[in-house]
């Protein structure tokens, strides 16, 4: 395809009022902080909660997570289409933060209840509550990305705003990962079921209050047509939208890598390193990603977005290889962990920052503005389906290698945990890197 400068003044007739206030930037960041208070509990600890606390077989737990996330893969474009057809007094995207804040918190709590039921009934309960929670989270997370093109027209302001958002996300991750296990121990007083119940109750209440506050502080500045975009029309925005396809493919493999690494960390350090207390320390160190996210707008002055994206994924791979090579030697593990998280933090931000440009490209190429659909697939779909695959693959590997919860593991089962934590992560990050290599000409054509 010939090189085309698609971001012309016709597409961006004015950048007036494109700068957001500090309060609005903080509120946008707060929306991701609040969501992570529940989602990080799920992505980091739900597989472990199902197997070692609720007593579900590891293979069954993996299937529940996979099925739930693939249902999310279906509901993500549905949510996107619903958003594209929304017209309310609060705007097109913004009202979903108001409408879904309470349901999301309620079902987040129910997901970690682990009621005393028969095994089959417990499996059904876990599946239903998690699936509903995931569906609602998609309805919360999709607007978070879809609203970005409606907050400002300025691509550089979008990059800065996305940096604020991802920093807010990492603050939520830091809160959950540094406090969850200590809170479970303190609140449960030896009863981990009660400990998890009280912990998710506190996080869910905070999540709801923060979401509702942030809703009152942001506004949709960019006017959109009142035309309701159908799913069929929205699909037209994907036609030959190559930058969007690149973002989707890379982001899908990225979330397989990131969530796989996160969900198996607790197994690796509990059984392979034999020090469960390190989980909280390593998860806290992981929030060094914040510094990488904050630095993105500054690094982008000297390095293109595509090259920055590539360098970040390479760093994530190198860091994981260092961890694998370190064995049980903690100082080297920590060095690898820092490198891996700096890389994954920056790599996590790039698709969200570039999706707005892919929406603009689809509008220019096909005449359809489908912000909700394109961003829902590019963000929520990739996150949810990638996370589902990331939970399922380790559960299959660990089960096939003989993992048994709360027991001393055999050499074979320890190998299965190591493969899940290290090699699945390395391979998935490498697969995320490949499509980014083809992004260069689309970035050159951008503003």
XYZ file of C-alpha atoms in Angstrom:
447
model
C 0.000 0.000 0.000
C 1.321 3.404 -0.870
C 2.396 5.693 1.899
C -0.442 8.049 2.810
C -0.503 10.902 5.285
C -3.950 10.089 6.623
C -3.868 12.473 9.596
C -4.443 15.694 7.743
C -6.015 18.902 8.874
C -9.255 17.533 7.398
C -9.241 14.835 10.064
C -7.965 17.169 12.762
C -9.636 20.485 11.906
C -8.801 21.983 15.290
C -6.863 21.077 18.374
C -8.501 23.744 20.476
C -9.358 22.768 24.051
C -7.189 19.658 23.618
C -5.297 20.111 26.893
C -6.815 18.509 29.988
C -6.596 19.880 33.509
C -4.566 18.107 36.176
C -7.803 17.128 37.947
C -9.165 15.521 34.795
C -5.906 13.675 34.136
C -5.888 12.399 37.714
C -9.517 11.318 37.401
C -8.796 9.442 34.169
C -5.881 7.717 35.902
C -8.108 6.967 38.901
C -10.534 5.046 36.697
C -7.813 2.500 35.940
C -6.601 2.447 39.547
C -10.102 1.581 40.714
C -10.552 -1.156 38.122
C -7.222 -2.750 39.017
C -8.221 -3.052 42.684
C -10.519 -5.868 41.605
C -9.003 -7.050 38.325
C -5.505 -7.492 39.768
C -6.959 -9.595 42.579
C -8.388 -11.795 39.847
C -5.390 -11.884 37.492
C -2.810 -12.364 40.251
C -4.572 -14.574 42.754
C -7.764 -16.187 41.408
C -6.095 -19.296 39.964
C -4.207 -19.766 43.240
C -7.408 -19.021 45.218
C -9.354 -21.641 43.257
C -6.716 -24.367 43.648
C -5.124 -23.783 47.062
C -7.959 -22.031 48.966
C -11.270 -23.133 47.422
C -9.933 -26.619 46.686
C -10.769 -26.881 42.982
C -8.637 -29.208 40.832
C -6.063 -27.169 38.902
C -7.320 -28.433 35.534
C -10.916 -27.445 36.379
C -9.804 -23.998 37.566
C -7.932 -23.462 34.310
C -10.984 -24.397 32.233
C -13.178 -21.960 34.200
C -10.747 -19.121 33.549
C -10.413 -20.024 29.870
C -14.168 -20.298 29.239
C -14.849 -17.025 31.063
C -12.233 -15.150 29.078
C -13.428 -16.510 25.735
C -16.943 -15.404 26.590
C -15.293 -12.024 27.173
C -13.810 -12.315 23.717
C -17.354 -12.434 22.388
C -18.767 -9.741 24.637
C -15.938 -7.229 24.002
C -17.101 -6.287 20.477
C -20.704 -6.384 21.709
C -19.865 -3.878 24.431
C -18.013 -1.791 21.850
C -21.027 -1.748 19.545
C -23.371 -0.873 22.426
C -21.112 2.062 23.292
C -21.043 3.240 19.663
C -24.863 3.261 19.724
C -25.146 5.102 23.044
C -26.443 8.649 23.275
C -27.169 9.932 26.773
C -27.107 13.165 28.711
C -23.738 12.050 30.114
C -22.228 11.416 26.687
C -21.517 8.331 24.599
C -18.860 6.563 26.684
C -18.740 8.268 30.074
C -22.093 6.969 31.502
C -20.824 3.387 31.715
C -18.580 4.340 34.626
C -21.726 5.407 36.498
C -23.930 2.507 35.476
C -21.482 -0.351 36.121
C -19.469 0.762 39.176
C -21.722 -0.901 41.763
C -22.449 -4.164 39.846
C -18.729 -4.649 39.202
C -17.877 -4.282 42.882
C -20.684 -6.602 44.011
C -19.692 -9.422 41.668
C -16.016 -8.891 42.449
C -16.882 -9.700 46.067
C -18.955 -12.750 45.096
C -16.068 -14.136 43.020
C -13.928 -14.621 46.149
C -16.645 -15.969 48.473
C -15.815 -19.704 48.098
C -19.033 -20.895 49.807
C -19.093 -24.292 51.527
C -20.821 -26.307 48.805
C -20.468 -29.689 47.150
C -17.646 -29.821 44.618
C -19.900 -29.711 41.547
C -21.997 -26.864 42.970
C -18.858 -24.979 43.973
C -17.453 -25.335 40.457
C -20.713 -23.988 39.023
C -20.748 -21.095 41.512
C -17.146 -20.160 40.732
C -17.790 -20.317 36.988
C -20.957 -18.182 37.074
C -19.639 -15.492 39.417
C -16.354 -15.151 37.559
C -18.003 -15.037 34.132
C -20.452 -12.337 35.231
C -17.649 -10.336 36.873
C -15.592 -10.578 33.679
C -18.493 -9.443 31.500
C -19.093 -6.406 33.707
C -15.369 -5.594 33.787
C -15.339 -5.557 29.991
C -18.161 -3.035 30.179
C -16.009 -0.937 32.539
C -12.675 -1.345 30.774
C -13.828 -0.816 27.198
C -15.047 2.762 27.884
C -11.715 3.545 29.541
C -9.957 3.147 26.203
C -12.878 4.219 23.994
C -13.197 7.570 25.752
C -9.590 8.583 25.043
C -10.233 9.799 21.448
C -13.210 11.745 22.837
C -11.213 13.513 25.542
C -8.815 15.243 23.140
C -7.947 15.427 19.441
C -4.230 16.017 20.018
C -2.200 12.775 19.474
C 0.611 13.951 21.781
C -1.892 14.857 24.476
C -3.407 11.390 24.089
C 0.037 9.852 24.630
C 0.504 11.892 27.804
C -2.995 11.105 29.015
C -2.445 7.409 28.388
C 0.782 7.629 30.403
C -1.271 9.042 33.304
C -3.783 6.243 32.900
C -1.185 3.469 32.865
C 0.522 5.005 35.881
C -2.830 4.949 37.655
C -3.206 1.334 36.624
C 0.162 0.431 38.126
C -0.686 2.211 41.355
C -3.733 -0.059 41.597
C -1.569 -3.092 40.833
C 0.955 -1.999 43.481
C -1.766 -1.575 46.115
C -3.216 -5.021 45.457
C 0.031 -6.929 45.026
C 1.751 -5.392 48.045
C -1.210 -5.672 50.411
C -3.272 -8.716 49.405
C -1.382 -11.555 51.084
C -0.587 -9.549 54.263
C -4.251 -8.469 54.473
C -5.442 -12.038 53.912
C -3.190 -13.239 56.748
C -4.169 -10.408 59.122
C -7.895 -10.303 58.398
C -8.247 -14.079 58.193
C -6.282 -14.873 61.365
C -5.372 -18.289 59.990
C -8.541 -18.690 57.896
C -7.525 -17.754 54.336
C -11.086 -18.047 53.030
C -12.249 -15.299 55.407
C -9.061 -13.371 54.731
C -9.741 -13.261 51.000
C -13.391 -12.354 51.612
C -12.560 -9.329 53.760
C -9.740 -8.240 51.450
C -11.885 -8.235 48.299
C -14.681 -6.473 50.214
C -12.341 -3.585 51.108
C -10.844 -3.338 47.625
C -14.279 -3.496 45.959
C -15.721 -0.733 48.149
C -12.741 1.521 47.339
C -13.061 0.677 43.643
C -16.714 1.700 43.547
C -16.168 5.018 45.345
C -13.178 5.968 43.181
C -15.005 5.139 39.942
C -18.034 7.214 40.872
C -15.861 10.184 41.846
C -13.821 10.014 38.639
C -17.029 9.870 36.595
C -18.000 13.300 37.920
C -14.643 14.852 36.974
C -14.123 13.905 33.306
C -16.008 15.027 30.209
C -16.162 14.179 26.525
C -14.698 17.183 24.698
C -14.695 15.840 21.136
C -18.115 15.973 19.546
C -19.365 12.867 17.774
C -22.227 12.368 15.395
C -25.546 11.243 16.803
C -25.569 8.452 14.228
C -25.711 5.054 15.897
C -23.046 2.780 14.476
C -24.202 -0.800 13.952
C -21.952 -3.828 14.386
C -21.878 -4.320 10.628
C -20.902 -0.698 10.053
C -18.318 -0.929 12.808
C -16.757 -3.948 11.132
C -16.126 -1.750 8.083
C -13.719 0.320 10.190
C -11.541 -2.803 10.472
C -11.285 -3.285 6.698
C -7.621 -3.000 5.697
C -6.936 -1.172 8.955
C -3.454 -2.655 9.164
C -2.176 -0.568 12.109
C -5.181 -1.774 14.096
C -4.500 -5.431 13.205
C -0.860 -5.040 14.256
C -1.916 -3.589 17.614
C -4.488 -6.348 18.213
C -2.171 -9.261 17.420
C 0.704 -7.878 19.470
C -1.519 -6.927 22.393
C -3.123 -10.382 22.511
C 0.241 -12.142 22.885
C 1.416 -9.463 25.309
C -1.446 -10.235 27.710
C -0.802 -13.958 27.409
C 2.768 -13.263 28.531
C 1.992 -10.726 31.240
C -0.946 -12.505 32.870
C 0.782 -15.869 32.598
C 3.798 -14.435 34.408
C 1.622 -12.792 37.052
C -0.659 -15.756 37.764
C 2.175 -18.306 38.054
C 4.481 -16.108 40.150
C 2.902 -17.284 43.398
C 3.419 -20.951 42.434
C 7.036 -20.396 41.329
C 8.114 -18.680 44.534
C 6.040 -20.886 46.835
C 7.305 -24.189 45.463
C 10.406 -23.668 43.275
C 12.080 -20.915 45.338
C 10.407 -22.167 48.561
C 9.723 -18.687 49.909
C 6.104 -17.562 49.556
C 6.885 -14.301 51.376
C 8.883 -13.192 48.330
C 5.660 -13.016 46.307
C 4.593 -9.794 48.021
C 8.101 -8.332 47.676
C 8.400 -9.211 43.981
C 4.891 -7.957 43.239
C 5.747 -4.682 44.950
C 8.961 -4.358 42.955
C 6.906 -4.972 39.796
C 5.378 -1.543 40.206
C 8.686 -0.129 38.995
C 6.726 -0.276 35.732
C 5.313 3.089 36.795
C 8.647 4.786 36.080
C 8.734 3.340 32.589
C 5.189 4.503 31.902
C 5.872 8.011 33.184
C 8.976 8.214 31.009
C 7.206 7.297 27.743
C 6.391 10.880 26.581
C 9.990 11.946 27.294
C 11.600 8.929 25.600
C 9.288 9.418 22.618
C 11.064 12.725 21.926
C 14.195 10.756 21.005
C 12.770 7.420 19.877
C 9.789 6.567 17.691
C 6.789 4.853 19.286
C 7.446 1.715 17.245
C 11.104 1.468 18.298
C 10.182 2.174 21.903
C 7.580 -0.589 21.746
C 10.155 -3.028 20.297
C 12.800 -2.122 22.896
C 10.283 -2.627 25.699
C 9.313 -6.127 24.539
C 12.973 -7.073 24.101
C 13.672 -5.914 27.669
C 10.760 -8.011 28.956
C 12.210 -11.083 27.231
C 15.761 -10.453 28.467
C 14.556 -9.944 32.028
C 12.683 -13.260 32.024
C 15.703 -15.072 30.581
C 17.817 -13.662 33.433
C 15.275 -14.956 35.981
C 15.326 -18.401 34.353
C 19.131 -18.462 34.367
C 19.392 -17.292 37.998
C 18.043 -20.490 39.521
C 17.382 -19.723 43.201
C 19.949 -16.893 43.469
C 17.748 -14.030 44.649
C 19.912 -10.974 43.708
C 20.022 -12.035 40.038
C 16.316 -12.874 40.099
C 15.555 -9.351 41.328
C 17.742 -7.782 38.614
C 15.933 -9.804 35.949
C 12.572 -8.968 37.511
C 13.306 -5.226 37.408
C 14.379 -5.363 33.752
C 11.380 -7.501 32.812
C 8.909 -5.187 34.513
C 10.386 -1.981 33.121
C 10.009 -3.513 29.679
C 6.517 -4.898 30.185
C 5.349 -1.633 31.751
C 6.261 0.386 28.667
C 5.042 -2.341 26.301
C 1.712 -2.447 28.120
C 1.146 1.261 27.497
C 1.885 1.412 23.788
C -1.204 -0.361 22.335
C -3.547 1.761 24.458
C -1.777 4.936 23.342
C -1.894 3.964 19.651
C -5.473 2.661 19.432
C -6.788 6.208 19.067
C -4.674 6.619 15.932
C -5.985 3.293 14.611
C -9.550 4.567 15.132
C -8.636 7.697 13.167
C -7.115 5.537 10.417
C -10.305 3.457 10.177
C -12.387 6.621 9.918
C -10.139 7.978 7.150
C -9.872 4.657 5.305
C -13.486 3.486 5.528
C -15.537 6.505 6.559
C -16.706 4.924 9.828
C -15.871 6.160 13.326
C -16.186 3.064 15.510
C -14.199 4.027 18.593
C -16.068 1.643 20.874
C -15.730 -1.438 18.677
C -12.113 -0.930 17.603
C -10.871 -0.085 21.080
C -12.907 -2.862 22.736
C -11.283 -5.489 20.520
C -7.869 -3.829 20.694
C -7.924 -3.526 24.479
C -10.569 -5.534 26.369
C -10.708 -8.450 23.912
C -6.927 -8.831 23.909
C -6.692 -8.431 27.679
C -9.485 -10.880 28.467
C -8.797 -13.595 25.881
C -5.056 -13.300 26.412
C -5.537 -13.600 30.156
C -7.803 -16.619 29.691
C -5.228 -18.391 27.550
C -2.566 -17.370 30.072
C -4.493 -19.060 32.885
C -5.429 -22.148 30.898
C -2.034 -23.000 29.414
C -0.185 -23.082 32.783
C -3.020 -25.082 34.363
C -2.711 -27.716 31.614
C 1.083 -27.775 31.870
C 1.071 -27.982 35.672
C -1.614 -30.682 35.710
C 0.239 -32.753 33.102
C 3.454 -32.456 35.132
C 1.692 -33.707 38.292
C 1.058 -30.551 40.336
C -0.877 -31.182 43.590
C -1.940 -28.174 45.669
C -0.524 -27.669 49.165
C 1.892 -30.610 48.838
C 5.639 -30.961 48.434
C 6.140 -30.976 44.665
C 8.068 -33.595 42.740
C 10.978 -32.640 40.480
C 8.655 -33.117 37.505
C 5.920 -30.862 38.905
C 8.512 -28.174 39.738
C 9.636 -28.340 36.124
C 6.044 -27.787 35.012
C 5.769 -24.701 37.217
C 9.054 -23.344 35.850
C 7.957 -23.902 32.242
C 4.690 -22.081 32.978
C 6.357 -19.126 34.676
C 9.422 -18.750 32.457
C 9.118 -20.331 29.026
C 5.468 -19.535 28.348
C 6.238 -15.917 29.232
C 9.345 -15.716 27.024
C 7.658 -17.278 23.985
C 4.528 -15.117 24.294
C 6.538 -11.885 24.579
C 8.534 -12.925 21.505
C 5.325 -13.524 19.534
C 4.081 -10.087 20.638
C 7.244 -8.553 19.202
C 6.889 -9.905 15.649
C 3.901 -7.813 14.406
C 5.376 -4.609 15.838
C 8.255 -4.921 13.365
C 5.733 -4.069 10.602
C 4.329 -0.944 12.279
C 6.980 1.502 11.064
C 5.311 2.847 7.923
C 2.022 3.483 9.717
C 3.738 5.510 12.403
C 5.621 7.532 9.742
C 2.293 8.399 8.148
C 0.917 9.571 11.484
C 0.963 13.006 12.922
